[in-house]
Amino acid sequence: MNGADRFALIRLDRESRDPMALARALAEARSTPVQDQVLAAKRAWGIVAEDLAESEARSLAEALTASGVKCAFGPAAALADLPAAEPATTIGALPADPPVLIAAAGLTVTTTTRRTEQTGPTGAQKAASAAIMMTTGLPIKIGGRKRKVRKTREEKRLAFYLDLHYEGPARRLRIDASHFDFSCLEERMLYQAMGNLKLVLEDRVEAAPEAWLNHGTRVLLEGKPIRTMGYESVEDLDREARWLLTLRGRGT
């Protein structure tokens, strides 16, 4: 069976972000405990499945819809493809045309650094060893021998992204709040990246009232806690965008 024979299942309510409702519906449809479906529901981001046989996709769509989670199925090949994200570091890099989708996300990024350190006795320990030697004549060393130790350090930080999707031709401009020149905000510019990104976001939404908005954008505009976004990686943001652009292409 080739890829053209596989089917995808997508949610139809583009403003719904309720993983637990989806998990309960999936559990009922698959006759499993709810907790077994929570991870899949959180990672769905609108695309419930994308590698099903037609009969399985139809059956699952009917079951989920009956449980209150409206879904539709179609060929997996019909899911929207995303163009590569082009970094935008200034406001002038953005196209003059309004975007069709405005998608923001805040997530925790972990940076791992590894380095080799040389350990051994400190100055105080060396002095103590010398004192013992002078007092007792015994070569007792405090602090052990010098040795190289490889250490790993992890740093976590909040990262904020804003993807602007355009049509004719399809383009995607990505603003990374930590690498964007916010001087365009002039006297409105704040001293923290999230606040500045929110201002740019508000300007983009005001300039493109017909654009679709993703979950992260609504969270920022409504002033809700960042933790309610639910993004674990930029792949989640990309998956959600594929879903929304697919819905938009359907005229849903």
Coordinates of N, CA and C in Angstrom, one line a residue:
M1 N 0.9 -1.2 0.0 CA 0.0 0.0 0.0 C 0.9 1.2 0.0
N2 N 0.7 2.2 -1.0 CA 1.6 3.3 -1.0 C 1.0 4.5 -0.2
G3 N 1.7 5.6 -0.2 CA 1.3 6.7 0.6 C 0.0 7.3 0.2
A4 N -0.4 7.2 -1.1 CA -1.6 7.8 -1.5 C -2.8 7.0 -1.0
D5 N -2.6 5.8 -0.4 CA -3.7 5.0 0.1 C -3.9 5.3 1.6
R6 N -3.1 6.1 2.2 CA -3.2 6.4 3.6 C -4.0 7.6 3.9
F7 N -4.7 7.6 5.0 CA -5.6 8.7 5.3 C -5.3 9.4 6.6
A8 N -5.7 10.7 6.7 CA -5.4 11.5 7.9 C -6.8 11.9 8.5
L9 N -6.7 12.1 9.8 CA -7.9 12.5 10.5 C -7.6 13.9 11.2
I10 N -8.4 14.9 11.0 CA -8.2 16.2 11.6 C -9.4 16.7 12.3
R11 N -9.2 17.5 13.3 CA -10.3 18.2 14.0 C -10.8 19.3 13.1
L12 N -12.1 19.6 13.3 CA -12.7 20.7 12.5 C -12.9 22.0 13.3
D13 N -12.8 22.0 14.6 CA -13.0 23.2 15.3 C -11.6 23.8 15.5
R14 N -11.3 24.9 14.7 CA -10.0 25.5 14.7 C -9.7 26.3 16.0
E15 N -10.6 26.6 16.8 CA -10.4 27.4 18.0 C -10.4 26.5 19.2
S16 N -10.5 25.2 19.0 CA -10.5 24.3 20.2 C -9.1 23.8 20.5
R17 N -8.7 23.9 21.8 CA -7.5 23.4 22.2 C -7.8 22.7 23.6
D18 N -8.3 21.5 23.5 CA -8.7 20.7 24.7 C -8.2 19.3 24.6
P19 N -6.9 19.1 24.9 CA -6.4 17.7 24.7 C -7.1 16.7 25.5
M20 N -7.6 17.0 26.7 CA -8.3 16.0 27.6 C -9.6 15.6 26.9
A21 N -10.3 16.5 26.3 CA -11.6 16.1 25.6 C -11.2 15.1 24.5
L22 N -10.2 15.4 23.7 CA -9.8 14.5 22.7 C -9.3 13.2 23.3
A23 N -8.6 13.2 24.4 CA -8.1 11.9 25.0 C -9.3 11.1 25.4
R24 N -10.3 11.7 26.0 CA -11.5 10.9 26.4 C -12.2 10.3 25.2
A25 N -12.3 11.1 24.2 CA -13.0 10.6 23.0 C -12.2 9.5 22.3
L26 N -10.9 9.6 22.3 CA -10.0 8.5 21.7 C -10.1 7.3 22.6
A27 N -10.1 7.5 23.9 CA -10.2 6.3 24.8 C -11.5 5.6 24.6
E28 N -12.6 6.3 24.4 CA -13.9 5.7 24.2 C -13.9 4.9 22.8
A29 N -13.3 5.6 21.8 CA -13.3 5.0 20.5 C -12.4 3.7 20.4
R30 N -11.4 3.7 21.2 CA -10.4 2.6 21.1 C -10.5 1.7 22.3
S31 N -11.5 2.0 23.2 CA -11.7 1.1 24.4 C -10.4 0.9 25.2
T32 N -9.8 2.0 25.5 CA -8.6 2.1 26.4 C -8.8 3.0 27.5
P33 N -8.0 3.0 28.6 CA -8.0 4.0 29.6 C -7.7 5.3 29.1
V34 N -8.3 6.4 29.6 CA -8.0 7.7 29.2 C -6.5 8.1 29.2
Q35 N -5.9 7.7 30.3 CA -4.4 8.0 30.4 C -3.6 7.5 29.3
D36 N -4.1 6.4 28.6 CA -3.3 5.8 27.5 C -3.3 6.7 26.3
Q37 N -4.3 7.7 26.2 CA -4.5 8.5 25.1 C -4.1 10.0 25.3
V38 N -3.7 10.3 26.5 CA -3.3 11.7 26.8 C -2.2 12.2 26.0
L39 N -1.1 11.4 26.0 CA 0.1 11.9 25.2 C -0.2 12.1 23.8
A40 N -0.9 11.2 23.1 CA -1.3 11.3 21.7 C -2.1 12.5 21.5
A41 N -3.1 12.8 22.4 CA -4.0 13.9 22.3 C -3.2 15.2 22.4
K42 N -2.2 15.3 23.4 CA -1.5 16.5 23.5 C -0.6 16.8 22.3
R43 N -0.1 15.8 21.7 CA 0.8 16.0 20.5 C 0.0 16.0 19.2
A44 N -1.3 15.9 19.2 CA -2.0 15.9 18.0 C -2.0 17.3 17.3
W45 N -2.2 18.3 18.0 CA -2.3 19.7 17.5 C -3.2 19.7 16.2
G46 N -4.4 19.2 16.3 CA -5.3 19.2 15.3 C -5.3 18.1 14.3
I47 N -4.1 17.5 14.1 CA -4.0 16.3 13.3 C -4.0 15.1 14.2
V48 N -5.1 14.4 14.3 CA -5.3 13.3 15.2 C -4.5 12.1 14.7
A49 N -4.5 11.9 13.4 CA -3.8 10.7 12.9 C -3.5 11.0 11.4
E50 N -2.4 10.4 10.8 CA -2.1 10.7 9.4 C -1.6 9.5 8.7
D51 N -1.8 8.3 9.2 CA -1.3 7.1 8.6 C -2.3 6.0 8.8
L52 N -3.6 6.2 8.4 CA -4.6 5.2 8.6 C -5.2 4.7 7.3
A53 N -5.7 3.5 7.4 CA -6.4 2.9 6.2 C -7.7 3.7 6.2
E54 N -8.3 3.8 5.0 CA -9.6 4.6 4.8 C -10.7 4.1 5.8
S55 N -10.9 2.8 5.9 CA -12.0 2.4 6.7 C -11.7 2.7 8.2
E56 N -10.5 2.6 8.6 CA -10.1 3.0 10.0 C -10.3 4.5 10.2
A57 N -9.9 5.3 9.3 CA -10.0 6.7 9.4 C -11.5 7.1 9.5
R58 N -12.3 6.5 8.6 CA -13.8 6.8 8.6 C -14.4 6.4 10.0
S59 N -14.1 5.2 10.4 CA -14.7 4.7 11.7 C -14.3 5.6 12.8
L60 N -13.0 6.0 12.9 CA -12.5 6.9 14.0 C -13.1 8.2 13.9
A61 N -13.3 8.8 12.8 CA -13.9 10.1 12.6 C -15.3 10.1 13.1
E62 N -16.0 9.1 12.7 CA -17.4 8.9 13.2 C -17.5 8.8 14.7
A63 N -16.6 8.0 15.3 CA -16.6 7.8 16.7 C -16.3 9.1 17.5
L64 N -15.3 9.8 17.0 CA -14.9 11.0 17.7 C -16.0 12.1 17.6
T65 N -16.6 12.2 16.4 CA -17.6 13.2 16.2 C -18.8 12.9 17.1
A66 N -19.1 11.6 17.2 CA -20.2 11.2 18.1 C -20.0 11.5 19.6
S67 N -18.7 11.6 19.9 CA -18.3 11.9 21.3 C -18.1 13.4 21.5
G68 N -18.4 14.2 20.5 CA -18.4 15.6 20.6 C -17.1 16.3 20.1
V69 N -16.2 15.5 19.6 CA -15.0 16.1 19.0 C -15.2 16.0 17.4
K70 N -15.6 17.0 16.8 CA -15.8 17.0 15.4 C -14.6 16.8 14.6
C71 N -14.6 15.8 13.7 CA -13.4 15.4 12.9 C -13.8 15.1 11.5
A72 N -12.9 15.2 10.6 CA -13.0 14.8 9.2 C -11.8 14.0 8.8
F73 N -12.0 13.2 7.8 CA -10.8 12.4 7.3 C -10.7 12.7 5.8
G74 N -9.5 12.4 5.3 CA -9.2 12.6 3.9 C -7.8 12.0 3.6
P75 N -7.4 12.0 2.4 CA -6.0 11.5 2.0 C -4.9 12.2 2.8
A76 N -4.0 11.5 3.3 CA -2.9 12.1 4.1 C -2.1 13.0 3.2
A77 N -2.1 12.7 1.9 CA -1.3 13.6 1.0 C -1.9 15.0 0.8
A78 N -3.2 15.1 1.3 CA -3.9 16.4 1.2 C -3.5 17.3 2.3
L79 N -2.8 16.8 3.3 CA -2.4 17.7 4.4 C -1.4 18.8 3.9
A80 N -1.6 20.0 4.4 CA -0.7 21.1 3.9 C 0.7 20.8 4.2
D81 N 1.6 21.2 3.3 CA 3.0 21.2 3.5 C 3.5 22.6 3.8
L82 N 4.5 22.7 4.7 CA 5.0 24.0 5.1 C 6.2 24.4 4.3
P83 N 6.3 25.6 3.8 CA 7.6 26.0 3.2 C 8.6 26.2 4.4
A84 N 9.9 26.2 4.0 CA 10.9 26.4 5.1 C 10.7 27.7 5.7
A85 N 11.0 27.7 7.0 CA 10.9 29.0 7.8 C 12.1 29.9 7.5
E86 N 11.8 31.1 7.0 CA 12.8 32.1 6.7 C 12.9 33.0 7.9
P87 N 14.1 33.1 8.5 CA 14.3 34.0 9.6 C 14.1 35.5 9.3
A88 N 13.3 36.2 10.1 CA 13.1 37.6 9.9 C 13.6 38.3 11.1
T89 N 14.6 39.2 11.0 CA 15.2 39.8 12.1 C 14.9 41.3 12.2
T90 N 14.2 41.8 11.2 CA 13.7 43.2 11.2 C 12.3 43.3 10.7
I91 N 11.6 44.3 11.0 CA 10.2 44.5 10.5 C 10.2 44.7 9.0
G92 N 11.3 45.2 8.5 CA 11.4 45.5 7.0 C 11.5 44.2 6.2
A93 N 11.8 43.1 6.9 CA 12.0 41.8 6.2 C 10.6 41.2 5.9
L94 N 9.6 41.7 6.5 CA 8.2 41.1 6.3 C 7.6 41.6 5.0
P95 N 6.9 40.7 4.3 CA 6.2 41.1 3.1 C 5.2 42.2 3.4
A96 N 4.9 43.0 2.3 CA 3.8 44.0 2.5 C 2.4 43.4 2.5
D97 N 2.2 42.3 1.9 CA 0.9 41.6 1.8 C 0.6 41.1 3.2
P98 N -0.7 41.0 3.6 CA -1.1 40.5 4.9 C -0.9 39.0 4.9
P99 N -0.5 38.4 6.1 CA -0.4 37.0 6.2 C -1.8 36.3 6.3
V100 N -1.8 35.0 5.9 CA -3.1 34.3 6.0 C -3.2 33.5 7.3
L101 N -2.1 33.3 8.0 CA -2.0 32.7 9.3 C -1.0 33.3 10.1
I102 N -1.3 33.7 11.3 CA -0.4 34.2 12.3 C -0.3 33.2 13.5
A103 N 0.9 32.7 13.6 CA 1.1 31.6 14.6 C 2.2 31.9 15.6
A104 N 1.9 32.0 16.8 CA 2.9 32.3 17.9 C 3.0 31.1 18.8
A105 N 4.2 31.0 19.4 CA 4.4 29.9 20.4 C 5.5 30.3 21.4
G106 N 5.3 30.0 22.6 CA 6.3 30.1 23.7 C 6.6 28.8 24.2
L107 N 7.9 28.4 24.3 CA 8.2 27.1 24.8 C 9.6 27.2 25.5
T108 N 9.8 26.1 26.3 CA 11.1 26.0 27.0 C 12.1 25.4 26.2
V109 N 13.3 26.0 26.0 CA 14.4 25.5 25.2 C 15.5 25.1 26.2
T110 N 16.0 23.9 26.0 CA 17.1 23.4 26.9 C 18.4 23.4 26.1
T111 N 19.4 24.1 26.6 CA 20.7 24.2 26.0 C 21.7 23.4 26.8
T112 N 22.4 22.4 26.2 CA 23.3 21.6 26.9 C 24.8 21.9 26.5
T113 N 25.6 22.2 27.5 CA 27.0 22.5 27.2 C 27.9 21.5 28.0
R114 N 28.9 21.1 27.3 CA 29.9 20.1 28.0 C 31.3 20.7 28.0
R115 N 31.9 20.5 29.1 CA 33.3 21.0 29.2 C 34.1 20.1 30.1
T116 N 35.4 20.1 29.9 CA 36.3 19.3 30.7 C 37.0 20.2 31.7
E117 N 36.9 19.8 33.0 CA 37.5 20.6 34.1 C 38.6 19.7 34.8
Q118 N 39.6 20.3 35.2 CA 40.7 19.6 36.0 C 40.4 19.8 37.5
T119 N 40.3 18.7 38.2 CA 40.0 18.8 39.6 C 41.2 18.3 40.4
G120 N 41.3 18.7 41.6 CA 42.4 18.3 42.4 C 42.3 19.1 43.7
P121 N 43.4 19.0 44.6 CA 43.3 19.7 45.8 C 43.3 21.2 45.7
T122 N 42.6 21.9 46.5 CA 42.5 23.4 46.6 C 43.8 23.9 47.3
G123 N 43.9 25.2 47.2 CA 45.1 25.8 47.9 C 45.1 25.5 49.4
A124 N 43.9 25.5 50.0 CA 43.8 25.2 51.4 C 44.2 23.8 51.7
Q125 N 43.7 22.9 50.8 CA 44.0 21.5 51.0 C 45.5 21.2 50.9
K126 N 46.1 21.9 49.9 CA 47.6 21.7 49.7 C 48.3 22.2 50.9
A127 N 47.9 23.3 51.5 CA 48.5 23.9 52.7 C 48.4 22.9 53.9
A128 N 47.2 22.3 54.0 CA 46.9 21.3 55.1 C 47.8 20.1 54.9
S129 N 48.0 19.6 53.7 CA 48.9 18.5 53.4 C 50.3 18.8 53.8
A130 N 50.7 20.0 53.4 CA 52.1 20.4 53.8 C 52.3 20.5 55.3
A131 N 51.3 21.0 56.0 CA 51.4 21.1 57.5 C 51.5 19.7 58.1
I132 N 50.7 18.8 57.6 CA 50.7 17.4 58.1 C 52.1 16.8 57.9
M133 N 52.7 17.0 56.7 CA 54.0 16.5 56.3 C 55.0 17.0 57.3
M134 N 55.0 18.3 57.5 CA 55.9 19.0 58.4 C 55.8 18.5 59.8
T135 N 54.6 18.2 60.3 CA 54.3 17.8 61.6 C 54.6 16.4 61.9
T136 N 54.2 15.5 61.0 CA 54.2 14.1 61.2 C 55.3 13.4 60.4
G137 N 55.7 14.0 59.3 CA 56.6 13.4 58.3 C 55.9 12.4 57.4
L138 N 54.6 12.4 57.5 CA 53.8 11.4 56.7 C 53.3 12.2 55.4
P139 N 53.5 11.6 54.3 CA 53.1 12.2 53.0 C 51.6 12.0 52.7
I140 N 50.8 12.6 53.6 CA 49.3 12.5 53.5 C 48.8 13.7 52.6
K141 N 48.2 13.3 51.5 CA 47.6 14.4 50.7 C 46.1 14.5 50.8
I142 N 45.7 15.7 51.0 CA 44.2 16.0 51.2 C 43.7 16.5 49.9
G143 N 42.6 16.0 49.4 CA 41.9 16.5 48.2 C 42.1 15.6 47.0
G144 N 42.9 14.6 47.1 CA 43.1 13.6 46.0 C 44.0 14.1 44.9
R145 N 44.2 13.3 43.9 CA 45.1 13.7 42.8 C 44.3 14.5 41.8
K146 N 45.2 15.2 41.0 CA 44.6 15.9 39.9 C 44.0 15.0 38.8
R147 N 42.8 15.3 38.3 CA 42.2 14.5 37.3 C 41.3 15.4 36.5
K148 N 41.0 14.9 35.3 CA 40.1 15.6 34.4 C 38.7 15.1 34.5
V149 N 37.8 15.9 34.7 CA 36.4 15.5 34.8 C 35.5 16.2 33.8
R150 N 34.7 15.4 33.0 CA 33.8 16.0 32.0 C 32.5 16.3 32.6
K151 N 32.1 17.6 32.6 CA 30.9 18.0 33.2 C 29.9 18.5 32.1
T152 N 28.6 18.2 32.4 CA 27.5 18.6 31.5 C 26.6 19.6 32.3
R153 N 26.3 20.6 31.6 CA 25.4 21.7 32.2 C 24.3 22.0 31.3
E154 N 23.1 22.0 31.9 CA 21.9 22.3 31.1 C 21.3 23.6 31.6
E155 N 20.9 24.4 30.6 CA 20.3 25.7 30.9 C 18.9 25.8 30.2
K156 N 17.9 26.2 30.9 CA 16.6 26.3 30.3 C 16.2 27.7 30.2
R157 N 15.6 28.1 29.1 CA 15.1 29.4 28.9 C 13.8 29.4 28.1
L158 N 13.0 30.4 28.3 CA 11.8 30.6 27.5 C 12.1 31.2 26.1
A159 N 11.6 30.6 25.1 CA 11.8 31.1 23.7 C 10.5 31.4 23.1
F160 N 10.4 32.5 22.4 CA 9.2 32.9 21.8 C 9.3 33.0 20.3
Y161 N 8.4 32.5 19.5 CA 8.5 32.5 18.1 C 7.2 33.0 17.5
L162 N 7.3 33.7 16.4 CA 6.1 34.2 15.6 C 6.3 33.8 14.2
D163 N 5.4 32.9 13.7 CA 5.5 32.5 12.3 C 4.3 33.2 11.5
L164 N 4.7 33.9 10.4 CA 3.7 34.5 9.6 C 3.7 33.8 8.2
H165 N 2.5 33.3 7.9 CA 2.4 32.5 6.7 C 1.7 33.3 5.6
Y166 N 2.2 33.2 4.4 CA 1.7 34.0 3.3 C 1.4 33.1 2.1
E167 N 0.5 33.6 1.2 CA 0.2 32.9 0.0 C 0.6 33.6 -1.2
G168 N 0.7 32.9 -2.3 CA 1.0 33.5 -3.6 C 2.3 34.2 -3.8
P169 N 3.5 33.6 -3.7 CA 3.7 32.1 -3.4 C 3.7 31.9 -1.9
A170 N 3.6 30.6 -1.5 CA 3.6 30.2 -0.1 C 5.0 30.6 0.5
R171 N 4.9 31.3 1.6 CA 6.1 31.7 2.3 C 5.8 31.6 3.8
R172 N 6.9 31.4 4.6 CA 6.7 31.5 6.0 C 7.9 32.2 6.6
L173 N 7.6 33.3 7.3 CA 8.6 34.2 7.9 C 8.6 33.9 9.4
R174 N 9.7 33.6 10.0 CA 9.7 33.3 11.4 C 10.5 34.4 12.2
I175 N 9.8 34.9 13.2 CA 10.5 35.9 14.1 C 10.9 35.1 15.4
D176 N 12.1 35.1 15.7 CA 12.7 34.6 17.0 C 12.9 35.8 17.9
A177 N 12.1 35.9 18.9 CA 12.1 37.1 19.8 C 13.5 37.4 20.3
S178 N 14.4 36.4 20.4 CA 15.7 36.7 21.0 C 16.7 37.2 19.9
H179 N 16.2 37.2 18.6 CA 17.1 37.7 17.6 C 16.4 38.7 16.6
F180 N 15.4 39.4 17.2 CA 14.7 40.4 16.4 C 15.0 41.8 16.9
D181 N 15.1 42.7 15.9 CA 15.3 44.1 16.2 C 14.0 44.8 16.5
F182 N 13.7 45.0 17.8 CA 12.4 45.6 18.2 C 12.4 47.1 18.2
S183 N 13.5 47.7 17.6 CA 13.5 49.2 17.6 C 12.4 49.8 16.8
C184 N 11.7 49.0 15.9 CA 10.6 49.4 15.2 C 9.4 49.8 16.1
L185 N 9.5 49.4 17.3 CA 8.4 49.7 18.3 C 8.6 51.1 18.8
E186 N 9.8 51.7 18.6 CA 10.1 53.0 19.1 C 9.8 53.2 20.6
E187 N 9.0 54.2 20.9 CA 8.8 54.5 22.3 C 8.0 53.4 23.1
R188 N 7.4 52.5 22.3 CA 6.6 51.4 22.9 C 7.5 50.2 23.3
M189 N 8.8 50.2 22.9 CA 9.7 49.1 23.1 C 9.9 48.9 24.6
L190 N 9.8 47.6 25.0 CA 9.9 47.2 26.4 C 11.3 46.6 26.6
Y191 N 11.5 46.1 27.9 CA 12.8 45.6 28.2 C 12.8 44.0 28.3
Q192 N 11.8 43.4 27.7 CA 11.7 42.0 27.7 C 11.1 41.5 26.4
A193 N 11.6 40.4 26.0 CA 11.3 39.9 24.6 C 9.9 39.5 24.4
M194 N 9.3 38.9 25.4 CA 7.9 38.4 25.3 C 7.0 39.6 25.1
G195 N 7.2 40.7 25.9 CA 6.3 41.9 25.8 C 6.5 42.5 24.4
N196 N 7.7 42.6 23.9 CA 7.9 43.2 22.6 C 7.3 42.4 21.5
L197 N 7.4 41.0 21.6 CA 6.8 40.2 20.6 C 5.3 40.3 20.6
K198 N 4.7 40.5 21.8 CA 3.3 40.6 21.8 C 2.9 41.9 21.1
L199 N 3.6 43.0 21.3 CA 3.3 44.2 20.6 C 3.4 44.1 19.1
V200 N 4.4 43.4 18.6 CA 4.6 43.2 17.2 C 3.4 42.3 16.7
L201 N 3.0 41.3 17.5 CA 1.9 40.4 17.2 C 0.6 41.2 17.1
E202 N 0.4 42.1 18.0 CA -0.8 42.9 18.0 C -0.9 43.7 16.7
D203 N 0.2 44.3 16.4 CA 0.3 45.1 15.1 C 0.0 44.3 13.9
R204 N 0.5 43.1 13.8 CA 0.3 42.2 12.7 C -1.2 41.8 12.6
V205 N -1.8 41.5 13.8 CA -3.2 41.0 13.8 C -4.1 42.2 13.4
E206 N -3.8 43.4 13.8 CA -4.6 44.6 13.5 C -4.5 44.9 12.0
A207 N -3.3 44.6 11.4 CA -3.1 44.9 10.0 C -3.6 43.8 9.1
A208 N -3.9 42.6 9.7 CA -4.4 41.5 8.9 C -5.6 40.9 9.6
P209 N -6.8 41.6 9.6 CA -7.9 41.2 10.4 C -8.5 39.9 9.9
E210 N -8.2 39.5 8.6 CA -8.8 38.3 8.0 C -7.9 37.0 8.3
A211 N -6.7 37.3 8.9 CA -5.8 36.2 9.1 C -6.3 35.2 10.2
W212 N -6.0 34.0 10.0 CA -6.3 33.0 11.0 C -5.3 33.1 12.1
L213 N -5.7 32.8 13.3 CA -4.8 32.9 14.5 C -4.7 31.5 15.1
N214 N -3.5 31.1 15.6 CA -3.3 29.8 16.2 C -3.6 30.0 17.7
H215 N -3.5 28.9 18.4 CA -3.7 28.8 19.8 C -2.8 29.7 20.6
G216 N -1.5 29.7 20.3 CA -0.5 30.5 21.0 C -0.7 32.0 20.8
T217 N -1.2 32.4 19.6 CA -1.5 33.8 19.4 C -2.7 34.2 20.3
R218 N -3.7 33.4 20.4 CA -4.8 33.8 21.3 C -4.4 33.8 22.7
V219 N -3.5 32.9 23.2 CA -3.1 33.0 24.5 C -2.4 34.3 24.8
L220 N -1.5 34.7 23.9 CA -0.8 36.0 24.1 C -1.7 37.2 24.1
L221 N -2.6 37.2 23.1 CA -3.5 38.4 23.0 C -4.5 38.5 24.2
E222 N -4.9 37.3 24.7 CA -5.8 37.3 25.9 C -5.1 37.4 27.2
G223 N -3.8 37.5 27.2 CA -3.0 37.7 28.4 C -3.0 36.5 29.4
K224 N -3.2 35.3 28.8 CA -3.2 34.1 29.6 C -1.8 33.6 29.9
P225 N -1.6 32.8 31.0 CA -0.3 32.3 31.3 C 0.4 31.5 30.1
I226 N 1.6 31.7 30.0 CA 2.4 31.0 28.9 C 2.3 29.5 29.0
R227 N 2.2 29.0 30.2 CA 2.2 27.5 30.4 C 0.9 26.9 29.8
T228 N -0.1 27.7 29.6 CA -1.4 27.2 29.0 C -1.2 27.0 27.5
M229 N -0.1 27.4 26.9 CA 0.1 27.2 25.4 C 0.2 25.7 25.1
G230 N 1.1 25.0 25.8 CA 1.3 23.6 25.6 C 2.3 23.1 24.6
Y231 N 3.0 24.1 24.0 CA 4.0 23.7 23.0 C 5.3 23.2 23.7
E232 N 5.7 22.0 23.2 CA 7.0 21.4 23.7 C 8.2 21.7 22.8
S233 N 7.9 22.0 21.6 CA 8.9 22.2 20.6 C 8.4 22.9 19.4
V234 N 9.3 23.4 18.5 CA 8.8 24.1 17.3 C 8.1 23.1 16.4
E235 N 8.3 21.8 16.5 CA 7.6 20.8 15.7 C 6.1 20.9 16.0
D236 N 5.8 21.2 17.3 CA 4.4 21.3 17.7 C 3.8 22.5 16.9
L237 N 4.5 23.6 16.9 CA 4.0 24.8 16.2 C 3.8 24.5 14.7
D238 N 4.8 23.8 14.1 CA 4.7 23.4 12.7 C 3.5 22.5 12.4
R239 N 3.3 21.5 13.3 CA 2.2 20.6 13.1 C 0.8 21.3 13.2
E240 N 0.7 22.2 14.1 CA -0.5 23.0 14.3 C -0.8 23.8 13.0
A241 N 0.3 24.4 12.5 CA 0.2 25.3 11.3 C -0.3 24.4 10.1
R242 N 0.3 23.2 10.0 CA -0.2 22.3 8.9 C -1.7 22.0 9.0
W243 N -2.1 21.8 10.2 CA -3.5 21.6 10.4 C -4.4 22.8 10.0
L244 N -4.0 24.0 10.5 CA -4.8 25.1 10.3 C -4.8 25.5 8.8
L245 N -3.7 25.4 8.1 CA -3.6 25.6 6.7 C -4.4 24.6 5.9
T246 N -4.5 23.4 6.4 CA -5.3 22.4 5.7 C -6.8 22.7 5.9
L247 N -7.2 23.1 7.1 CA -8.6 23.5 7.3 C -8.9 24.7 6.4
R248 N -8.0 25.7 6.3 CA -8.3 26.9 5.5 C -8.4 26.5 4.1
G249 N -7.6 25.6 3.6 CA -7.7 25.1 2.2 C -9.1 24.4 1.9
R250 N -9.6 23.8 3.0 CA -10.9 23.1 2.8 C -12.1 24.1 2.9
G251 N -11.8 25.4 3.3 CA -12.8 26.4 3.4 C -13.7 26.2 4.7
T252 N -13.0 25.5 5.7 CA -13.8 25.2 6.9 C -13.9 26.4 7.8

